[in-house]
Short mmCIF file of N, CA, C and O in Angstrom, two decimals:
data_model
loop_
_atom_site.label_atom_id
_atom_site.label_comp_id
_atom_site.label_asym_id
_atom_site.label_seq_id
_atom_site.Cartn_x
_atom_site.Cartn_y
_atom_site.Cartn_z
N GLN A 1441 90.24 173.98 4.58
CA GLN A 1441 89.96 172.94 5.57
C GLN A 1441 88.76 172.11 5.12
O GLN A 1441 87.69 172.64 4.87
N VAL A 1442 88.99 170.80 5.06
CA VAL A 1442 87.92 169.90 4.62
C VAL A 1442 86.92 169.69 5.75
O VAL A 1442 87.30 169.45 6.90
N GLN A 1443 85.65 169.80 5.41
CA GLN A 1443 84.60 169.47 6.36
C GLN A 1443 83.57 168.59 5.69
O GLN A 1443 83.11 168.89 4.59
N LEU A 1444 83.25 167.48 6.36
CA LEU A 1444 82.19 166.59 5.92
C LEU A 1444 81.20 166.48 7.07
O LEU A 1444 81.56 166.05 8.16
N VAL A 1445 79.97 166.88 6.83
CA VAL A 1445 78.97 166.91 7.89
C VAL A 1445 77.82 165.98 7.53
O VAL A 1445 77.10 166.23 6.56
N GLU A 1446 77.70 164.90 8.30
CA GLU A 1446 76.64 163.92 8.05
C GLU A 1446 75.37 164.29 8.81
O GLU A 1446 75.43 164.92 9.88
N SER A 1447 74.26 163.86 8.28
CA SER A 1447 72.97 164.01 8.95
C SER A 1447 72.04 162.92 8.46
O SER A 1447 72.31 162.26 7.46
N GLY A 1448 70.94 162.74 9.19
CA GLY A 1448 69.91 161.81 8.76
C GLY A 1448 69.85 160.50 9.51
O GLY A 1448 68.97 159.67 9.27
N GLY A 1449 70.77 160.27 10.43
CA GLY A 1449 70.73 159.03 11.21
C GLY A 1449 69.60 159.05 12.22
O GLY A 1449 68.91 160.05 12.40
N GLY A 1450 69.41 157.91 12.88
CA GLY A 1450 68.37 157.84 13.88
C GLY A 1450 67.97 156.41 14.18
O GLY A 1450 68.65 155.46 13.80
N LEU A 1451 66.84 156.27 14.87
CA LEU A 1451 66.29 154.98 15.24
C LEU A 1451 65.15 154.63 14.28
O LEU A 1451 64.26 155.45 14.05
N VAL A 1452 65.20 153.43 13.74
CA VAL A 1452 64.17 153.00 12.81
C VAL A 1452 63.86 151.53 13.06
O VAL A 1452 64.74 150.77 13.50
N GLN A 1453 62.64 151.13 12.78
CA GLN A 1453 62.26 149.73 12.95
C GLN A 1453 62.77 148.90 11.78
O GLN A 1453 62.96 149.42 10.67
N PRO A 1454 62.95 147.61 12.00
CA PRO A 1454 63.34 146.72 10.88
C PRO A 1454 62.34 146.85 9.73
O PRO A 1454 61.12 146.92 9.95
N GLY A 1455 62.89 146.91 8.53
CA GLY A 1455 62.07 147.11 7.33
C GLY A 1455 61.87 148.56 6.95
O GLY A 1455 61.36 148.86 5.87
N GLY A 1456 62.28 149.46 7.83
CA GLY A 1456 62.11 150.88 7.57
C GLY A 1456 63.20 151.46 6.69
O GLY A 1456 64.09 150.74 6.20
N SER A 1457 63.13 152.78 6.51
CA SER A 1457 64.07 153.49 5.62
C SER A 1457 64.64 154.71 6.31
O SER A 1457 64.00 155.31 7.18
N LEU A 1458 65.85 155.05 5.90
CA LEU A 1458 66.49 156.30 6.30
C LEU A 1458 67.28 156.83 5.11
O LEU A 1458 67.74 156.05 4.27
N ARG A 1459 67.46 158.14 5.10
CA ARG A 1459 68.31 158.76 4.08
C ARG A 1459 69.39 159.58 4.78
O ARG A 1459 69.07 160.54 5.49
N LEU A 1460 70.63 159.19 4.56
CA LEU A 1460 71.76 159.93 5.11
C LEU A 1460 72.25 160.96 4.09
O LEU A 1460 72.22 160.70 2.89
N SER A 1461 72.68 162.09 4.61
CA SER A 1461 73.26 163.14 3.77
C SER A 1461 74.64 163.50 4.30
O SER A 1461 74.88 163.43 5.50
N CYS A 1462 75.51 163.90 3.40
CA CYS A 1462 76.86 164.36 3.78
C CYS A 1462 77.16 165.60 2.96
O CYS A 1462 77.32 165.51 1.74
N ALA A 1463 77.25 166.73 3.64
CA ALA A 1463 77.56 168.00 2.98
C ALA A 1463 79.06 168.25 3.08
O ALA A 1463 79.63 168.23 4.19
N ALA A 1464 79.69 168.47 1.94
CA ALA A 1464 81.14 168.65 1.89
C ALA A 1464 81.51 170.10 1.63
O ALA A 1464 80.84 170.79 0.85
N SER A 1465 82.59 170.54 2.27
CA SER A 1465 83.15 171.86 2.00
C SER A 1465 84.66 171.78 2.11
O SER A 1465 85.20 170.85 2.73
N GLY A 1466 85.34 172.72 1.47
CA GLY A 1466 86.80 172.73 1.54
C GLY A 1466 87.47 171.78 0.57
O GLY A 1466 88.69 171.59 0.63
N ILE A 1467 86.69 171.15 -0.32
CA ILE A 1467 87.25 170.27 -1.33
C ILE A 1467 86.63 170.59 -2.68
O ILE A 1467 85.57 171.21 -2.74
N ILE A 1468 87.31 170.16 -3.74
CA ILE A 1468 86.70 170.24 -5.06
C ILE A 1468 85.84 168.99 -5.20
O ILE A 1468 86.32 167.94 -5.64
N PHE A 1469 84.61 169.11 -4.79
CA PHE A 1469 83.72 167.95 -4.63
C PHE A 1469 83.66 167.11 -5.90
O PHE A 1469 83.69 165.88 -5.85
N ALA A 1470 83.62 167.78 -7.04
CA ALA A 1470 83.35 167.08 -8.29
C ALA A 1470 84.43 166.06 -8.65
O ALA A 1470 84.17 165.13 -9.40
N ILE A 1471 85.65 166.21 -8.13
CA ILE A 1471 86.73 165.31 -8.53
C ILE A 1471 87.04 164.27 -7.47
O ILE A 1471 87.95 163.47 -7.64
N HIS A 1472 86.30 164.28 -6.38
CA HIS A 1472 86.54 163.30 -5.32
C HIS A 1472 85.63 162.10 -5.44
O HIS A 1472 84.46 162.22 -5.83
N ARG A 1473 86.17 160.94 -5.10
CA ARG A 1473 85.34 159.77 -4.89
C ARG A 1473 84.74 159.91 -3.50
O ARG A 1473 85.45 160.16 -2.53
N MET A 1474 83.44 159.74 -3.39
CA MET A 1474 82.75 159.85 -2.12
C MET A 1474 82.25 158.48 -1.69
O MET A 1474 81.87 157.65 -2.52
N GLY A 1475 82.23 158.28 -0.39
CA GLY A 1475 81.81 156.98 0.09
C GLY A 1475 81.15 157.04 1.46
O GLY A 1475 81.27 158.05 2.17
N TRP A 1476 80.45 155.98 1.77
CA TRP A 1476 79.88 155.77 3.11
C TRP A 1476 80.48 154.50 3.68
O TRP A 1476 80.51 153.46 3.01
N TYR A 1477 80.95 154.61 4.90
CA TYR A 1477 81.48 153.48 5.65
C TYR A 1477 80.65 153.35 6.92
O TYR A 1477 79.96 154.29 7.33
N ARG A 1478 80.75 152.20 7.57
CA ARG A 1478 80.07 152.03 8.84
C ARG A 1478 80.94 151.20 9.79
O ARG A 1478 81.76 150.40 9.36
N GLN A 1479 80.70 151.43 11.06
CA GLN A 1479 81.42 150.69 12.08
C GLN A 1479 80.46 150.33 13.20
O GLN A 1479 79.89 151.21 13.85
N ALA A 1480 80.27 149.03 13.37
CA ALA A 1480 79.44 148.52 14.45
C ALA A 1480 80.32 148.26 15.68
O ALA A 1480 81.53 148.08 15.55
N PRO A 1481 79.71 148.22 16.87
CA PRO A 1481 80.51 147.98 18.08
C PRO A 1481 81.31 146.70 17.98
O PRO A 1481 80.77 145.64 17.63
N GLY A 1482 82.60 146.78 18.28
CA GLY A 1482 83.46 145.61 18.27
C GLY A 1482 83.88 145.13 16.89
O GLY A 1482 84.53 144.09 16.78
N LYS A 1483 83.53 145.89 15.87
CA LYS A 1483 83.88 145.49 14.50
C LYS A 1483 84.72 146.56 13.83
O LYS A 1483 84.73 147.71 14.24
N GLN A 1484 85.37 146.16 12.75
CA GLN A 1484 86.16 147.11 11.98
C GLN A 1484 85.26 147.95 11.09
O GLN A 1484 84.16 147.53 10.71
N ARG A 1485 85.75 149.14 10.76
CA ARG A 1485 85.03 149.98 9.83
C ARG A 1485 85.02 149.31 8.45
O ARG A 1485 86.05 148.78 8.00
N GLU A 1486 83.86 149.33 7.79
CA GLU A 1486 83.74 148.68 6.49
C GLU A 1486 83.08 149.60 5.48
O GLU A 1486 82.27 150.47 5.84
N LEU A 1487 83.44 149.39 4.22
CA LEU A 1487 82.82 150.15 3.14
C LEU A 1487 81.38 149.69 2.94
O LEU A 1487 81.11 148.50 2.85
N VAL A 1488 80.48 150.66 2.86
CA VAL A 1488 79.09 150.37 2.54
C VAL A 1488 78.84 150.61 1.06
O VAL A 1488 78.29 149.76 0.36
N ALA A 1489 79.23 151.80 0.59
CA ALA A 1489 79.01 152.15 -0.81
C ALA A 1489 79.92 153.32 -1.17
O ALA A 1489 80.28 154.12 -0.31
N SER A 1490 80.30 153.39 -2.44
CA SER A 1490 81.09 154.52 -2.91
C SER A 1490 80.62 154.93 -4.29
O SER A 1490 80.00 154.13 -5.02
N ILE A 1491 80.92 156.18 -4.65
CA ILE A 1491 80.53 156.72 -5.94
C ILE A 1491 81.65 157.62 -6.45
O ILE A 1491 82.13 158.49 -5.73
N THR A 1492 82.07 157.37 -7.69
CA THR A 1492 83.16 158.15 -8.25
C THR A 1492 82.65 159.47 -8.82
O THR A 1492 81.45 159.74 -8.84
N SER A 1493 83.60 160.26 -9.34
CA SER A 1493 83.24 161.55 -9.92
C SER A 1493 82.39 161.37 -11.18
O SER A 1493 81.68 162.28 -11.58
N THR A 1494 82.47 160.18 -11.79
CA THR A 1494 81.64 159.89 -12.97
C THR A 1494 80.44 159.04 -12.62
O THR A 1494 79.81 158.44 -13.50
N SER A 1495 80.15 158.95 -11.31
CA SER A 1495 78.96 158.26 -10.79
C SER A 1495 79.00 156.75 -10.93
O SER A 1495 77.94 156.10 -10.95
N THR A 1496 80.16 156.18 -11.05
CA THR A 1496 80.29 154.72 -10.95
C THR A 1496 80.16 154.34 -9.48
O THR A 1496 80.81 154.93 -8.62
N THR A 1497 79.33 153.34 -9.21
CA THR A 1497 79.05 152.97 -7.83
C THR A 1497 79.56 151.57 -7.48
O THR A 1497 79.65 150.70 -8.35
N ILE A 1498 79.87 151.40 -6.22
CA ILE A 1498 80.23 150.11 -5.65
C ILE A 1498 79.45 149.94 -4.36
O ILE A 1498 79.30 150.89 -3.60
N TYR A 1499 78.96 148.72 -4.12
CA TYR A 1499 78.21 148.42 -2.92
C TYR A 1499 78.77 147.18 -2.23
O TYR A 1499 79.21 146.24 -2.89
N ALA A 1500 78.71 147.18 -0.91
CA ALA A 1500 78.99 145.96 -0.16
C ALA A 1500 77.90 144.94 -0.49
O ALA A 1500 76.74 145.31 -0.69
N ASP A 1501 78.26 143.67 -0.53
CA ASP A 1501 77.28 142.63 -0.86
C ASP A 1501 76.10 142.67 0.10
O ASP A 1501 74.96 142.41 -0.30
N SER A 1502 76.36 143.01 1.34
CA SER A 1502 75.31 142.98 2.36
C SER A 1502 74.23 144.04 2.16
O SER A 1502 73.16 143.94 2.76
N VAL A 1503 74.51 145.06 1.33
CA VAL A 1503 73.52 146.14 1.15
C VAL A 1503 73.01 146.23 -0.28
O VAL A 1503 72.13 147.05 -0.56
N LYS A 1504 73.54 145.43 -1.18
CA LYS A 1504 73.10 145.49 -2.58
C LYS A 1504 71.60 145.26 -2.69
O LYS A 1504 71.06 144.35 -2.06
N GLY A 1505 70.96 146.12 -3.48
CA GLY A 1505 69.52 146.00 -3.67
C GLY A 1505 68.70 146.70 -2.61
O GLY A 1505 67.48 146.84 -2.76
N ARG A 1506 69.36 147.15 -1.54
CA ARG A 1506 68.63 147.85 -0.45
C ARG A 1506 69.08 149.29 -0.30
O ARG A 1506 68.28 150.16 0.03
N PHE A 1507 70.37 149.55 -0.52
CA PHE A 1507 70.93 150.89 -0.36
C PHE A 1507 71.26 151.49 -1.72
O PHE A 1507 71.66 150.77 -2.64
N THR A 1508 71.14 152.80 -1.81
CA THR A 1508 71.51 153.52 -3.03
C THR A 1508 72.32 154.76 -2.68
O THR A 1508 71.87 155.58 -1.87
N ILE A 1509 73.50 154.87 -3.27
CA ILE A 1509 74.33 156.06 -3.07
C ILE A 1509 74.16 156.98 -4.27
O ILE A 1509 74.03 156.52 -5.41
N SER A 1510 74.15 158.28 -4.00
CA SER A 1510 74.04 159.25 -5.08
C SER A 1510 74.76 160.53 -4.67
O SER A 1510 75.09 160.71 -3.49
N ARG A 1511 75.02 161.38 -5.65
CA ARG A 1511 75.72 162.62 -5.35
C ARG A 1511 75.10 163.77 -6.14
O ARG A 1511 74.60 163.56 -7.25
N ASP A 1512 75.15 164.95 -5.54
CA ASP A 1512 74.64 166.16 -6.18
C ASP A 1512 75.77 167.18 -6.15
O ASP A 1512 76.03 167.79 -5.11
N SER A 1513 76.45 167.34 -7.28
CA SER A 1513 77.61 168.24 -7.31
C SER A 1513 77.21 169.69 -7.15
O SER A 1513 78.01 170.51 -6.69
N ALA A 1514 75.99 170.05 -7.51
CA ALA A 1514 75.54 171.43 -7.33
C ALA A 1514 75.42 171.78 -5.85
O ALA A 1514 75.57 172.94 -5.46
N LYS A 1515 75.16 170.76 -5.01
CA LYS A 1515 75.00 170.97 -3.58
C LYS A 1515 76.19 170.45 -2.78
O LYS A 1515 76.18 170.51 -1.54
N ASN A 1516 77.20 169.91 -3.46
CA ASN A 1516 78.36 169.32 -2.77
C ASN A 1516 77.92 168.32 -1.71
O ASN A 1516 78.43 168.29 -0.59
N THR A 1517 76.97 167.48 -2.08
CA THR A 1517 76.37 166.56 -1.12
C THR A 1517 76.29 165.16 -1.69
O THR A 1517 76.00 164.98 -2.87
N VAL A 1518 76.56 164.18 -0.84
CA VAL A 1518 76.39 162.77 -1.19
C VAL A 1518 75.32 162.19 -0.26
O VAL A 1518 75.23 162.57 0.90
N TYR A 1519 74.53 161.30 -0.82
CA TYR A 1519 73.40 160.71 -0.09
C TYR A 1519 73.54 159.20 -0.02
O TYR A 1519 74.17 158.58 -0.87
N LEU A 1520 72.91 158.62 0.99
CA LEU A 1520 72.78 157.18 1.07
C LEU A 1520 71.33 156.88 1.45
O LEU A 1520 70.91 157.14 2.59
N GLN A 1521 70.58 156.40 0.48
CA GLN A 1521 69.21 155.97 0.73
C GLN A 1521 69.24 154.53 1.19
O GLN A 1521 69.73 153.65 0.47
N MET A 1522 68.70 154.28 2.38
CA MET A 1522 68.74 152.94 2.98
C MET A 1522 67.32 152.44 3.16
O MET A 1522 66.54 153.04 3.90
N ASN A 1523 66.99 151.37 2.45
CA ASN A 1523 65.66 150.77 2.53
C ASN A 1523 65.76 149.36 3.11
O ASN A 1523 66.85 148.77 3.14
N SER A 1524 64.64 148.83 3.54
CA SER A 1524 64.58 147.47 4.08
C SER A 1524 65.66 147.25 5.12
O SER A 1524 66.39 146.25 5.09
N LEU A 1525 65.75 148.17 6.05
CA LEU A 1525 66.83 148.11 7.05
C LEU A 1525 66.67 146.91 7.96
O LEU A 1525 65.55 146.49 8.29
N LYS A 1526 67.83 146.37 8.35
CA LYS A 1526 67.89 145.20 9.21
C LYS A 1526 68.63 145.55 10.50
O LYS A 1526 69.46 146.48 10.51
N PRO A 1527 68.42 144.81 11.56
CA PRO A 1527 69.16 145.08 12.80
C PRO A 1527 70.68 145.07 12.60
O PRO A 1527 71.40 145.85 13.25
N GLU A 1528 71.15 144.23 11.69
CA GLU A 1528 72.60 144.17 11.44
C GLU A 1528 73.14 145.38 10.70
O GLU A 1528 74.36 145.52 10.54
N ASP A 1529 72.27 146.29 10.28
CA ASP A 1529 72.72 147.56 9.70
C ASP A 1529 73.04 148.59 10.77
O ASP A 1529 73.54 149.68 10.46
N THR A 1530 72.76 148.26 12.02
CA THR A 1530 73.04 149.17 13.12
C THR A 1530 74.53 149.46 13.22
O THR A 1530 75.34 148.52 13.30
N ALA A 1531 74.89 150.73 13.18
CA ALA A 1531 76.31 151.13 13.20
C ALA A 1531 76.39 152.65 13.20
O ALA A 1531 75.38 153.34 12.99
N VAL A 1532 77.60 153.15 13.39
CA VAL A 1532 77.87 154.55 13.11
C VAL A 1532 78.30 154.63 11.65
O VAL A 1532 79.19 153.89 11.22
N TYR A 1533 77.65 155.50 10.90
CA TYR A 1533 77.93 155.66 9.48
C TYR A 1533 78.78 156.91 9.26
O TYR A 1533 78.43 157.99 9.76
N TYR A 1534 79.86 156.73 8.49
CA TYR A 1534 80.81 157.80 8.25
C TYR A 1534 80.87 158.14 6.77
O TYR A 1534 80.91 157.26 5.92
N CYS A 1535 80.92 159.42 6.49
CA CYS A 1535 81.12 159.91 5.14
C CYS A 1535 82.62 160.02 4.87
O CYS A 1535 83.40 160.41 5.75
N ASN A 1536 83.02 159.67 3.65
CA ASN A 1536 84.43 159.70 3.26
C ASN A 1536 84.59 160.40 1.93
O ASN A 1536 83.78 160.22 1.01
N ALA A 1537 85.63 161.22 1.85
CA ALA A 1537 86.01 161.85 0.58
C ALA A 1537 87.44 161.41 0.26
O ALA A 1537 88.33 161.52 1.10
N HIS A 1538 87.63 160.91 -0.94
CA HIS A 1538 88.95 160.39 -1.30
C HIS A 1538 89.40 160.93 -2.63
O HIS A 1538 88.65 160.90 -3.62
N ARG A 1539 90.64 161.45 -2.62
CA ARG A 1539 91.33 161.70 -3.87
C ARG A 1539 92.75 161.16 -3.68
O ARG A 1539 93.00 160.00 -3.96
N ARG A 1540 93.66 161.96 -3.20
CA ARG A 1540 94.98 161.40 -2.85
C ARG A 1540 95.04 161.03 -1.38
O ARG A 1540 95.82 160.17 -0.97
N THR A 1541 94.21 161.66 -0.59
CA THR A 1541 94.12 161.36 0.84
C THR A 1541 92.65 161.18 1.21
O THR A 1541 91.76 161.45 0.40
N ASP A 1542 92.43 160.71 2.42
CA ASP A 1542 91.07 160.49 2.90
C ASP A 1542 90.67 161.56 3.91
O ASP A 1542 91.46 161.93 4.78
N SER A 1543 89.43 162.01 3.79
CA SER A 1543 88.84 162.88 4.79
C SER A 1543 87.57 162.21 5.30
O SER A 1543 86.88 161.53 4.54
N TRP A 1544 87.28 162.43 6.59
CA TRP A 1544 86.15 161.74 7.23
C TRP A 1544 85.24 162.72 7.94
O TRP A 1544 85.70 163.73 8.47
N GLY A 1545 83.96 162.37 7.96
CA GLY A 1545 83.02 163.10 8.80
C GLY A 1545 83.05 162.57 10.21
O GLY A 1545 83.80 161.63 10.54
N GLN A 1546 82.21 163.15 11.06
CA GLN A 1546 82.20 162.78 12.47
C GLN A 1546 81.35 161.55 12.75
O GLN A 1546 81.44 160.97 13.83
N GLY A 1547 80.54 161.16 11.78
CA GLY A 1547 79.71 159.97 11.92
C GLY A 1547 78.30 160.29 12.40
O GLY A 1547 78.07 161.27 13.09
N THR A 1548 77.38 159.44 11.99
CA THR A 1548 75.98 159.55 12.43
C THR A 1548 75.48 158.15 12.79
O THR A 1548 75.72 157.18 12.07
N GLN A 1549 74.80 158.06 13.91
CA GLN A 1549 74.36 156.75 14.43
C GLN A 1549 73.08 156.31 13.71
O GLN A 1549 72.11 157.08 13.60
N VAL A 1550 73.09 155.08 13.27
CA VAL A 1550 71.89 154.43 12.73
C VAL A 1550 71.60 153.21 13.59
O VAL A 1550 72.46 152.34 13.74
N THR A 1551 70.41 153.17 14.15
CA THR A 1551 70.00 152.05 14.99
C THR A 1551 68.72 151.46 14.42
O THR A 1551 67.73 152.16 14.24
N VAL A 1552 68.78 150.15 14.13
CA VAL A 1552 67.62 149.45 13.59
C VAL A 1552 67.15 148.47 14.66
O VAL A 1552 67.83 147.48 14.95
N SER A 1553 66.01 148.77 15.22
CA SER A 1553 65.52 147.96 16.34
C SER A 1553 64.02 148.13 16.49
O SER A 1553 63.47 149.21 16.22
N SER A 1554 63.38 147.07 16.93
CA SER A 1554 61.95 147.15 17.22
C SER A 1554 61.71 147.49 18.68
O SER A 1554 60.57 147.62 19.12
#
């Protein structure tokens, strides 16, 4: 049974930083593409960043230069370091594991507000 457990969300002021973590179990972590998606109220879920098994990364244009995705195969964990946060980054952030099918975490709320 696949389990993806996110942590690290919260309330932060504009310009602040947060680090999200996603601990994976029930999958062969090393061969999965891992990703972070987000969904703001009234909007569709969108890709924020992804990282392949060989650590090739992709970022949404809106987060390039501010967010960094990384993975630690020894810990079966993927991270999203978020710097220079903006109010428009406010959303529920979801961890995704993809190989032939998609698995999702339960989501963690990130709120950027003064």
